Coordinates of C-alpha atoms and ligand atoms in Angstrom, one line a residue:
M240 CA 87.7 106.7 109.0
F241 CA 87.8 107.1 112.8
S242 CA 88.4 103.4 113.4
Q243 CA 91.0 103.3 110.7
A244 CA 92.9 106.2 112.4
V245 CA 92.6 104.4 115.8
V246 CA 93.9 101.1 114.4
G247 CA 96.8 102.9 112.6
G248 CA 97.6 104.8 115.7
I249 CA 97.9 101.6 117.8
W250 CA 100.3 100.1 115.2
L251 CA 102.3 103.2 115.0
A252 CA 102.8 103.1 118.8
M253 CA 103.4 99.4 119.0
L254 CA 106.0 99.2 116.3
G255 CA 107.5 102.6 116.5
I256 CA 106.9 103.2 112.8
S257 CA 107.9 106.7 111.6
S258 CA 107.1 106.2 108.0
T259 CA 104.0 104.7 106.5
I260 CA 102.4 103.9 103.1
P261 CA 99.7 106.6 103.3
A262 CA 96.5 106.3 101.2
T263 CA 96.4 109.4 98.9
L264 CA 94.2 110.7 96.1
A265 CA 97.3 110.8 93.9
Q266 CA 98.0 108.3 91.2
D267 CA 99.5 105.1 92.7
S268 CA 103.2 105.1 92.3
S269 CA 106.5 104.5 94.0
N270 CA 109.7 106.6 94.0
V271 CA 111.6 104.0 96.0
T272 CA 115.1 103.2 94.7
C273 CA 116.2 99.7 95.5
M274 CA 119.8 98.7 96.3
S275 CA 121.5 97.3 93.2
S276 CA 122.0 94.0 95.0
F277 CA 118.2 93.5 94.8
Y278 CA 118.3 93.5 91.0
W279 CA 117.0 89.8 91.1
A280 CA 113.7 91.0 92.7
N281 CA 112.8 93.2 89.6
N282 CA 110.2 91.8 87.2
D283 CA 111.1 91.2 83.5
M284 CA 110.0 94.8 82.8
G285 CA 112.8 96.1 85.1
Q286 CA 110.2 97.3 87.7
N287 CA 111.3 96.9 91.3
P288 CA 109.0 95.2 93.9
C289 CA 107.8 98.6 95.2
I290 CA 106.7 99.7 91.7
V291 CA 105.0 96.3 91.1
A292 CA 103.2 96.6 94.4
S293 CA 102.0 100.1 93.5
Y294 CA 100.5 98.8 90.3
L295 CA 98.6 96.0 92.2
D296 CA 97.4 98.6 94.7
T297 CA 95.6 100.5 92.0
Q298 CA 93.0 97.8 92.1
C299 CA 92.4 98.1 95.9
P300 CA 89.6 100.4 96.9
P301 CA 89.4 103.2 98.0
T302 CA 92.4 104.6 96.2
G303 CA 95.5 102.4 96.8
F304 CA 98.8 103.7 98.0
T305 CA 101.7 105.9 97.1
I306 CA 104.6 103.8 98.3
E307 CA 107.3 106.1 99.7
P308 CA 110.7 105.1 100.9
V309 CA 111.2 103.8 104.5
S310 CA 114.3 104.1 106.6
A311 CA 116.6 101.2 107.5
G312 CA 115.2 99.0 110.3
I313 CA 111.6 100.2 109.8
P314 CA 108.8 98.1 108.4
Y315 CA 105.9 99.3 106.3
E316 CA 102.7 99.8 108.1
P317 CA 100.2 96.9 107.6
P318 CA 96.8 97.2 105.9
A319 CA 94.2 98.8 108.2
G320 CA 90.6 100.0 108.2
A321 CA 88.9 100.0 104.8
L322 CA 92.1 98.6 103.2
A323 CA 92.3 95.5 105.4
N324 CA 90.7 93.2 102.9
A325 CA 92.0 90.4 100.6
C326 CA 93.0 92.9 97.9
E327 CA 95.8 94.0 100.2
C328 CA 95.9 91.1 102.6
N329 CA 97.4 88.5 100.3
T330 CA 100.7 86.7 100.3
V331 CA 101.7 88.1 96.9
L332 CA 101.4 91.8 97.8
Y333 CA 102.8 91.0 101.3
S334 CA 105.9 89.4 99.6
L335 CA 106.3 92.4 97.3
M336 CA 106.0 94.9 100.1
S337 CA 108.5 92.8 102.2
A338 CA 111.0 92.8 99.3
C339 CA 110.3 96.5 98.8
A340 CA 111.4 97.1 102.4
A341 CA 114.3 94.7 102.2
C342 CA 115.7 96.3 99.1
Q343 CA 116.0 99.5 101.1
G344 CA 117.7 97.9 104.0
A345 CA 114.4 98.1 106.0
T346 CA 112.7 95.3 107.9
H347 CA 109.5 93.4 107.2
L348 CA 106.6 92.2 109.4
S349 CA 105.6 88.6 109.8
W350 CA 102.5 87.5 107.8
A351 CA 100.6 87.4 111.1
S352 CA 101.5 90.9 111.9
W353 CA 100.8 92.1 108.4
T354 CA 97.3 90.6 108.4
Q355 CA 96.5 91.5 112.0
A356 CA 93.6 93.9 110.9
C357 CA 92.5 91.9 107.9
N358 CA 88.9 90.7 107.5
E359 CA 90.1 88.0 105.1
T360 CA 93.3 86.8 103.6
S361 CA 94.4 85.1 100.4
S362 CA 97.4 83.1 99.2
S363 CA 96.8 84.2 95.6
L364 CA 96.1 87.5 93.9
P365 CA 92.3 88.0 94.1
M366 CA 92.3 91.1 91.9
G367 CA 94.5 89.8 89.2
I368 CA 97.4 91.7 87.5
P369 CA 96.6 95.1 85.9
P370 CA 98.1 96.3 82.6
G371 CA 101.5 97.8 82.7
T372 CA 103.2 95.5 85.1
A373 CA 104.2 91.8 85.6
V374 CA 104.5 89.9 88.9
P375 CA 107.7 88.0 89.4
A376 CA 107.5 84.3 90.1
W377 CA 109.1 84.6 93.5
A378 CA 106.2 86.7 94.8
F379 CA 103.9 83.6 94.4
I380 CA 105.8 81.1 96.7
G381 CA 104.0 82.2 99.9
I382 CA 105.3 82.5 103.4
D383 CA 107.9 80.2 104.9
A384 CA 107.8 77.7 107.9
G385 CA 108.5 80.6 110.2
G386 CA 105.5 82.6 109.0
T387 CA 107.3 85.3 107.1
W388 CA 108.6 86.4 103.7
N389 CA 111.8 84.5 103.1
E390 CA 114.4 86.5 101.1
T391 CA 116.6 83.4 100.5
A392 CA 113.7 81.4 99.1
A393 CA 112.6 84.4 97.0
L394 CA 116.1 84.7 95.5
L395 CA 116.2 81.0 94.7
N396 CA 112.8 81.4 92.9
A397 CA 113.8 84.5 90.9
C398 CA 114.4 84.0 87.2
Ligands
NAG119 C1 109.3 110.4 97.3 O1 108.2 111.2 97.2 C2 107.8 111.9 98.4 C3 106.6 112.7 98.2 O2 105.7 112.1 97.4 C4 109.0 112.8 98.9 O3 108.7 113.3 100.2 C5 110.2 112.0 99.0 O4 111.3 112.8 99.3 C6 110.5 111.3 97.7 N1 111.7 110.4 97.8 C7 112.6 110.3 96.9 C8 113.7 109.3 97.2 O5 112.5 110.9 95.8
NAG120 C1 86.1 92.5 103.7 O1 85.9 93.9 103.4 C2 85.7 94.1 102.1 C3 85.5 95.6 101.9 O2 86.6 96.3 102.5 C4 84.4 93.4 101.6 O3 84.2 93.6 100.2 C5 84.6 91.9 101.8 O4 83.4 91.3 101.5 C6 84.9 91.7 103.3 N1 85.1 90.2 103.5 C7 84.6 89.6 104.5 C8 85.0 88.1 104.6 O5 83.9 90.1 105.4
NAG121 C1 114.0 80.1 104.0 O1 114.3 79.6 102.7 C2 115.5 78.8 102.6 C3 115.7 78.5 101.2 O2 114.6 77.8 100.6 C4 115.3 77.6 103.5 O3 116.4 76.8 103.5 C5 114.9 78.0 104.9 O4 114.6 76.9 105.7 C6 113.7 79.0 104.9 N1 113.5 79.4 106.3 C7 112.4 79.1 107.0 C8 112.3 79.7 108.3 O5 111.5 78.4 106.5

């Protein structure tokens, strides 16, 4: 816990993040409302990327996240400490969290910054997809040549 707090503190200071995705004991969920222009990013169940990410997080020990809204121009804090493993550090969840930020007018980190504390990374979804959700196709296309989530490419791969 101590090292997790230290790592989190460093990133808070470096990036000026004022809002995070805190680990809680509550049921994983998201109350983020996406802008209507991001309708394309919803899955075929009508769930926005923040809600889909919160379902995937239920599989990540210790408890996953409650994904709260962020302010415009602010990225979500990357995985740290006990959560910095492949369950969180994969391009699918990274893409969903990037879209979750974008759909609020917020910014997203590069893949390198997102995985800075990760002990391993994955370009697939190591834990699979839990019941109650579906992962849209655009979340599986990976990072772009610039090393980040590409909103244009995601939109082109939305169906
Ligand atoms: C989302 O939930 C958090 C607490 O869980 C609350 O502080 C926040 O105001 C809520 N936001 C919205 C948009 O409902
Ligand atoms: C990364 O950490 C997780 C626990 O958080 C562990 O299960 C996994 O084996 C670790 N991976 C590596 C490559 O050390
Ligand atoms: C982002 O995606 C678009 C559409 O596929 C592509 O034209 C563009 O080159 C991509 N950007 C980078 C930096 O790869």
